[in-house]
PDB file of C-alpha atoms in Angstrom:
ATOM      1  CA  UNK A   1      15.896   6.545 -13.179  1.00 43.00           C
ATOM      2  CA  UNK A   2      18.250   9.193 -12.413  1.00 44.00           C
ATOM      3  CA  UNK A   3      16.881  12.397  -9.792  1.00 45.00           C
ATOM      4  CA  UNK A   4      17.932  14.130 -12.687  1.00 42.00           C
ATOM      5  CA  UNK A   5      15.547  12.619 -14.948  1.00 47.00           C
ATOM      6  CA  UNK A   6      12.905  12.418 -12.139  1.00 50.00           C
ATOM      7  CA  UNK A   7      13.181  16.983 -11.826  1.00 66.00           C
ATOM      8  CA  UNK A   8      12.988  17.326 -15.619  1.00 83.00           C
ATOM      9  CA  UNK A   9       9.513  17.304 -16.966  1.00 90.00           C
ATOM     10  CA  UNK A  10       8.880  15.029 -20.235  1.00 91.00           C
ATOM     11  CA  UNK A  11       5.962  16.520 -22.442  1.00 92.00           C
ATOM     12  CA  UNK A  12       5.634  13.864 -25.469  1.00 93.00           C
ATOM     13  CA  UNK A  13       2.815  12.828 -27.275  1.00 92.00           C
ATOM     14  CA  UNK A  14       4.033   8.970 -25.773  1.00 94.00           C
ATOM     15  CA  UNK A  15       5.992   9.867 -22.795  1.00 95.00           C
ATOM     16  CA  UNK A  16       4.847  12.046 -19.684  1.00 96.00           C
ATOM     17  CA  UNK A  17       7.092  12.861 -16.780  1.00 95.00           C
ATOM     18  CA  UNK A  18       6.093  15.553 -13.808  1.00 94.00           C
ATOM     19  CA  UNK A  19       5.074  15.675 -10.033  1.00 90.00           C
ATOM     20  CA  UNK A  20       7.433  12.010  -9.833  1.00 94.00           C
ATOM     21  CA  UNK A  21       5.228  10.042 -11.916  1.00 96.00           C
ATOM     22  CA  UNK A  22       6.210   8.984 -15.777  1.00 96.00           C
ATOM     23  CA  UNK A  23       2.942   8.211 -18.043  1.00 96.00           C
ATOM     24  CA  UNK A  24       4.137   5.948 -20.995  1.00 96.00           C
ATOM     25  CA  UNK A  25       1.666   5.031 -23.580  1.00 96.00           C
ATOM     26  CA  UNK A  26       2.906   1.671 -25.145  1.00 93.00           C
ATOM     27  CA  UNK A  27       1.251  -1.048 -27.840  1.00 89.00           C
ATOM     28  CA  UNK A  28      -1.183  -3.413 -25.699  1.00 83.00           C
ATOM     29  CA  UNK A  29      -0.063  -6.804 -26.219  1.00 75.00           C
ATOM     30  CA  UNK A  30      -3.489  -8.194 -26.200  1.00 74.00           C
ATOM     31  CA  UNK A  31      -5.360  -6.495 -29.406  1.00 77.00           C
ATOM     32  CA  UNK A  32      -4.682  -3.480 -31.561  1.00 76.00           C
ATOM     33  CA  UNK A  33      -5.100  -1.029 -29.287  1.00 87.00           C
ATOM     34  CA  UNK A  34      -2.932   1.450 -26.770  1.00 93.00           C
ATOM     35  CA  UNK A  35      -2.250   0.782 -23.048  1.00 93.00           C
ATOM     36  CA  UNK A  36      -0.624   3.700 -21.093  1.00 95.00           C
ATOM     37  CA  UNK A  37       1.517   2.682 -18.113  1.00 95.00           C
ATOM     38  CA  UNK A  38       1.911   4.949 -14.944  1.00 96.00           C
ATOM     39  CA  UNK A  39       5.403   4.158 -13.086  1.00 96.00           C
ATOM     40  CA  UNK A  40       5.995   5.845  -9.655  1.00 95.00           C
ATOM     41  CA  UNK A  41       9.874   7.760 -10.005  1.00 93.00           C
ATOM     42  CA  UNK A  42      12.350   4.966  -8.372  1.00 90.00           C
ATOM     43  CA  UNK A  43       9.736   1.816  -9.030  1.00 92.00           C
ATOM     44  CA  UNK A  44      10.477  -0.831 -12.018  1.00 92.00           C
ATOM     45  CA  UNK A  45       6.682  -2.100 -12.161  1.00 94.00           C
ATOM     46  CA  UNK A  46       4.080   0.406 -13.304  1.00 95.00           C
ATOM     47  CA  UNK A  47       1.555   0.974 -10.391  1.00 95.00           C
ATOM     48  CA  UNK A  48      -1.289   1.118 -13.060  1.00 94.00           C
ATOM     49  CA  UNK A  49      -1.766  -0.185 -16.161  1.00 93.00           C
ATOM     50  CA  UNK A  50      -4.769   0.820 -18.720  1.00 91.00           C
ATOM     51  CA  UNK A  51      -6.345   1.406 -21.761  1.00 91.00           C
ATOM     52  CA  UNK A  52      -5.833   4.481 -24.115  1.00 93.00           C
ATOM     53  CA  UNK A  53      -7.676   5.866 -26.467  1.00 89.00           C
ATOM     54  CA  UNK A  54      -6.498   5.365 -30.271  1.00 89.00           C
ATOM     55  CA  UNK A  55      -6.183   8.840 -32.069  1.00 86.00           C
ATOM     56  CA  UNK A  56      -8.669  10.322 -35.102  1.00 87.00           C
ATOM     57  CA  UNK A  57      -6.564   7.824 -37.555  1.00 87.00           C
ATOM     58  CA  UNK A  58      -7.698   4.741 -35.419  1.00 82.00           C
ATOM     59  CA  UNK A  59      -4.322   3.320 -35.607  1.00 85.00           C
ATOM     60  CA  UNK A  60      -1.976   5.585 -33.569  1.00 88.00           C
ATOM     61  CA  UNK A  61      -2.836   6.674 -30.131  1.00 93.00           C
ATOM     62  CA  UNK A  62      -4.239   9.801 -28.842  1.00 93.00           C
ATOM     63  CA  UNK A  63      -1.193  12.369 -27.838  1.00 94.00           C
ATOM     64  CA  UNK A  64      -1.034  12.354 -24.213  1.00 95.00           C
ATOM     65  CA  UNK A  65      -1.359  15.975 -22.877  1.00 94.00           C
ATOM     66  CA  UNK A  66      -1.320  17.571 -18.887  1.00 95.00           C
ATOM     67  CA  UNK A  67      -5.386  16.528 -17.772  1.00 95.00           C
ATOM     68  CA  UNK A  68      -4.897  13.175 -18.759  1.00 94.00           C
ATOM     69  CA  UNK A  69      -1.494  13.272 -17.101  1.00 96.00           C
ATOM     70  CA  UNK A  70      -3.117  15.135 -14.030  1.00 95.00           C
ATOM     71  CA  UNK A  71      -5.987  12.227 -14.512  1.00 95.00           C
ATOM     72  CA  UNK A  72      -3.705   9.235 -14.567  1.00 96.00           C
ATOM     73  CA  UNK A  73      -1.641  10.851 -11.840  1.00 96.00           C
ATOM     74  CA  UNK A  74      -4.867  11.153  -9.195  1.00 96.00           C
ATOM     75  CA  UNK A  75      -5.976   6.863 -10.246  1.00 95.00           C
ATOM     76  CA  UNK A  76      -2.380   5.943  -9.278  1.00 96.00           C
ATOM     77  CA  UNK A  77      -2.291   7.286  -6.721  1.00 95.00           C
ATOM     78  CA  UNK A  78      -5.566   6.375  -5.244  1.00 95.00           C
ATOM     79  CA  UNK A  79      -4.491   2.319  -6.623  1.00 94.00           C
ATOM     80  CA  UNK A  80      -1.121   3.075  -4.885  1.00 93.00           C
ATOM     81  CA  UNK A  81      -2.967   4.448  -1.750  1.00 94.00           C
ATOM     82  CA  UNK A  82      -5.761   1.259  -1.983  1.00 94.00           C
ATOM     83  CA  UNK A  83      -2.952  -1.189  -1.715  1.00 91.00           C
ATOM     84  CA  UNK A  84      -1.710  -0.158   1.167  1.00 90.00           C
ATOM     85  CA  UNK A  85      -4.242   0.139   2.717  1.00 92.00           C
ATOM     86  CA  UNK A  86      -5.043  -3.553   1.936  1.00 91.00           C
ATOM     87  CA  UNK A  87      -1.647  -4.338   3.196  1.00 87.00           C
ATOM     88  CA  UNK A  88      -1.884  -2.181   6.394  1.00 87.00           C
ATOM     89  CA  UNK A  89      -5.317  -4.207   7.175  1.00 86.00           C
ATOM     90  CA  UNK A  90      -3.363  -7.514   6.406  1.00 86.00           C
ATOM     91  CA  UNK A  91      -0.382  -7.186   8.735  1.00 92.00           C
ATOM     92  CA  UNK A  92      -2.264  -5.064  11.781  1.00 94.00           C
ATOM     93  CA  UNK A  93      -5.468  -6.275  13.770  1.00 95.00           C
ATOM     94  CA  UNK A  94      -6.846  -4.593  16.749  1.00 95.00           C
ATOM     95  CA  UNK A  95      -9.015  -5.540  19.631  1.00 95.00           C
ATOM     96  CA  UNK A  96     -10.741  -3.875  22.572  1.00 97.00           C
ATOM     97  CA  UNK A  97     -10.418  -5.647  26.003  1.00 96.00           C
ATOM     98  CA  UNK A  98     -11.942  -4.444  29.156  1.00 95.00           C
ATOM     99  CA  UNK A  99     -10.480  -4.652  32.693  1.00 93.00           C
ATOM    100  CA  UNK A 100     -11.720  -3.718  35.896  1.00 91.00           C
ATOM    101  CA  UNK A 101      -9.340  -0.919  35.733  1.00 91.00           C
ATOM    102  CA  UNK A 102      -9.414   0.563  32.390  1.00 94.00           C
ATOM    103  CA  UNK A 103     -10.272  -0.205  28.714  1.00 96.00           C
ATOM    104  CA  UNK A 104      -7.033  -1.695  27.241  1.00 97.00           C
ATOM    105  CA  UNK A 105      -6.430  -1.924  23.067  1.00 97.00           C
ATOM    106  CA  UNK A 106      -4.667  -4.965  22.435  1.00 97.00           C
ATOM    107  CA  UNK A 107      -2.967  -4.683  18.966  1.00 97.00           C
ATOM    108  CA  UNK A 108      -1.330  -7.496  16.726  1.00 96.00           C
ATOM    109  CA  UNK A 109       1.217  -6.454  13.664  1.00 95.00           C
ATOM    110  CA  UNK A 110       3.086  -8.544  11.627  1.00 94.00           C
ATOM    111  CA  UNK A 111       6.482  -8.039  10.531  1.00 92.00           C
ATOM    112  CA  UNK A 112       6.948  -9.325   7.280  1.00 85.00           C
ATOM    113  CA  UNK A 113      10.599  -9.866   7.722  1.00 84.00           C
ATOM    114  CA  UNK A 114      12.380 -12.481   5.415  1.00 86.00           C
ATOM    115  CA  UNK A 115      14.501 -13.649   7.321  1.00 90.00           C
ATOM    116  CA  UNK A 116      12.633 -13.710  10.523  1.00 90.00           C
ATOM    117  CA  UNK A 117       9.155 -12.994  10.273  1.00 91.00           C
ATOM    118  CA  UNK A 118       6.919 -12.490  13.254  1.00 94.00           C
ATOM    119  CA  UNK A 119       4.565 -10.428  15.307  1.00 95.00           C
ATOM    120  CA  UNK A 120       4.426  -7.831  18.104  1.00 96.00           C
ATOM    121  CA  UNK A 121       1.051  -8.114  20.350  1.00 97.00           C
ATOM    122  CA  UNK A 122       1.035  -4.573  22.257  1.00 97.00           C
ATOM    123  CA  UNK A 123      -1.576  -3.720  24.633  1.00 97.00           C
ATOM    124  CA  UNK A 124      -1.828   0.493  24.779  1.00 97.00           C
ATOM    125  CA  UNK A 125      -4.296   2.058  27.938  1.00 96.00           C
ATOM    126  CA  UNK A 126      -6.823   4.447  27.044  1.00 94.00           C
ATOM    127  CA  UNK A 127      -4.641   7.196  27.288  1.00 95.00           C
ATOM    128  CA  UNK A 128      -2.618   5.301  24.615  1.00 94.00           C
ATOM    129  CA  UNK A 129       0.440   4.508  26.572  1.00 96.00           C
ATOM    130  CA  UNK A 130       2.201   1.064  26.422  1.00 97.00           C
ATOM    131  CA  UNK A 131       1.709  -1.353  28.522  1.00 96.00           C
ATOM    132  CA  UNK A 132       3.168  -4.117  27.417  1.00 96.00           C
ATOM    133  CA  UNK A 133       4.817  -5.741  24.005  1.00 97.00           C
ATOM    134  CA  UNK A 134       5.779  -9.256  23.470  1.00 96.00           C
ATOM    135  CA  UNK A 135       6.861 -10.907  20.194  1.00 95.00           C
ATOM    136  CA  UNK A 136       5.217 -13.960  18.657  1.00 95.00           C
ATOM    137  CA  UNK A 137       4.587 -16.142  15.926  1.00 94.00           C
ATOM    138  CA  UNK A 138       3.038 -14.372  12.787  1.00 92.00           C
ATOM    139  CA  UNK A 139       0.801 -17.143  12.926  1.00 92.00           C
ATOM    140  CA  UNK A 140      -0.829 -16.414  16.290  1.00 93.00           C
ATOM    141  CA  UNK A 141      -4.432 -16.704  16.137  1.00 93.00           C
ATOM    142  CA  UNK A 142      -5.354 -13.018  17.200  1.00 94.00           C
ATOM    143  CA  UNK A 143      -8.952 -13.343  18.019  1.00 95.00           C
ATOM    144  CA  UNK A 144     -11.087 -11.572  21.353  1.00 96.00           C
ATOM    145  CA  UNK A 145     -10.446 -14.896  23.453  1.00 95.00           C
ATOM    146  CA  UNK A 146      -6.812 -14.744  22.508  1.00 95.00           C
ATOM    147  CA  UNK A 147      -6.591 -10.904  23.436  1.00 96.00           C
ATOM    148  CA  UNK A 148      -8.394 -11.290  26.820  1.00 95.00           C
ATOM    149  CA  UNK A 149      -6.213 -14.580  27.711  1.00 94.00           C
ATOM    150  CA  UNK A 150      -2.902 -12.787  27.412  1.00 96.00           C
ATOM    151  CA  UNK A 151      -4.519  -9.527  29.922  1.00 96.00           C
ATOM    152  CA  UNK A 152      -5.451 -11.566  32.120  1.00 94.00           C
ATOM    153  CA  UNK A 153      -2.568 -13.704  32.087  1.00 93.00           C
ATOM    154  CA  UNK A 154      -0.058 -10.410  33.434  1.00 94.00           C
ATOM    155  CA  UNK A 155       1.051 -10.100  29.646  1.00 95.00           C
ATOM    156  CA  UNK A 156       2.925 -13.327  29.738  1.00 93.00           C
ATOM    157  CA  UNK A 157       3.889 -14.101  26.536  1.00 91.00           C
ATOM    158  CA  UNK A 158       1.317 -16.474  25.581  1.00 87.00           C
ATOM    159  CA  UNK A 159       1.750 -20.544  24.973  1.00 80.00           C
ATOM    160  CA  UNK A 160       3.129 -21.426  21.437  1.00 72.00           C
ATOM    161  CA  UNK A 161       3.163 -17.570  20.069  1.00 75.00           C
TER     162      UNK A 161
END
């Protein structure tokens, strides 16, 4: 999609566009119904796919109009917003260790790079300043023992990370 297309509204009964979002109310494959698909401006794959409700003639579907596109905007967003949180919580782990000294946050984040994928532990101080980063495998077993092992070990990086 063009930025033109993306800064000039679309008001159709079938077709939506405003605020970078493009509603698109299409046949559902699976029965007689409507579906209405909600694409992000710049992504191919619609971020949320649903039903729609079939007009007064119970064969064509209801026009859209702006609070169902205001409506469709706020649950794509929040699906949008959902996944990544789910991916944030997949590729990031934290853990609290305690020293003599200080209490230390010992973080692990994967870097889901293709062609080399792997992690950065990073242990911050309370005041949040970095103490130390190493890279390992993505495949390190993060855990509390783990966490305390490479503190105690001088931030070394740790055996077969």
């Amino acid at each position: 999609m063009s930025e033109t297309q993306a800064q000039n509204p679309i008001n159709e009964a079938r077709l939506w566009r405003d605020k970078g979002w493009t509603a698109e109310v299409i046949k559902n494959e699976e029965d007689d119904g409507w579906a209405v698909a909600m694409y992000l401006d710049g992504e191919s794959e619609p971020a949320l796919v649903g039903p729609w409700t079939m007009g007064r003639d119970k064969k064509n579907p209801k026009p859209l109009d702006v609070n169902a596109f205001n409506t469709l905007v706020k649950t794509a967003s929040e699906v949008i917003r959902r996944h990544e949180q789910q991916l944030h919580a997949q590729l990031h782990k934290e853990l609290r260790v305690d020293t003599e000294e200080d209490r230390l946050t010992i973080s692990f984040d994967i870097v889901p790079d293709e062609e080399a994928p792997h992690a950065l532990l990073t242990a911050h101080d309370r005041a949040g300043e970095r103490l130390a980063q190493t890279r390992v495998r993505p495949d390190f077993r993060f855990n509390q023992q783990s966490a305390e092992a490479w503190v105690a070990g001088g931030f070394e990086k740790p055996a077969g990370a």
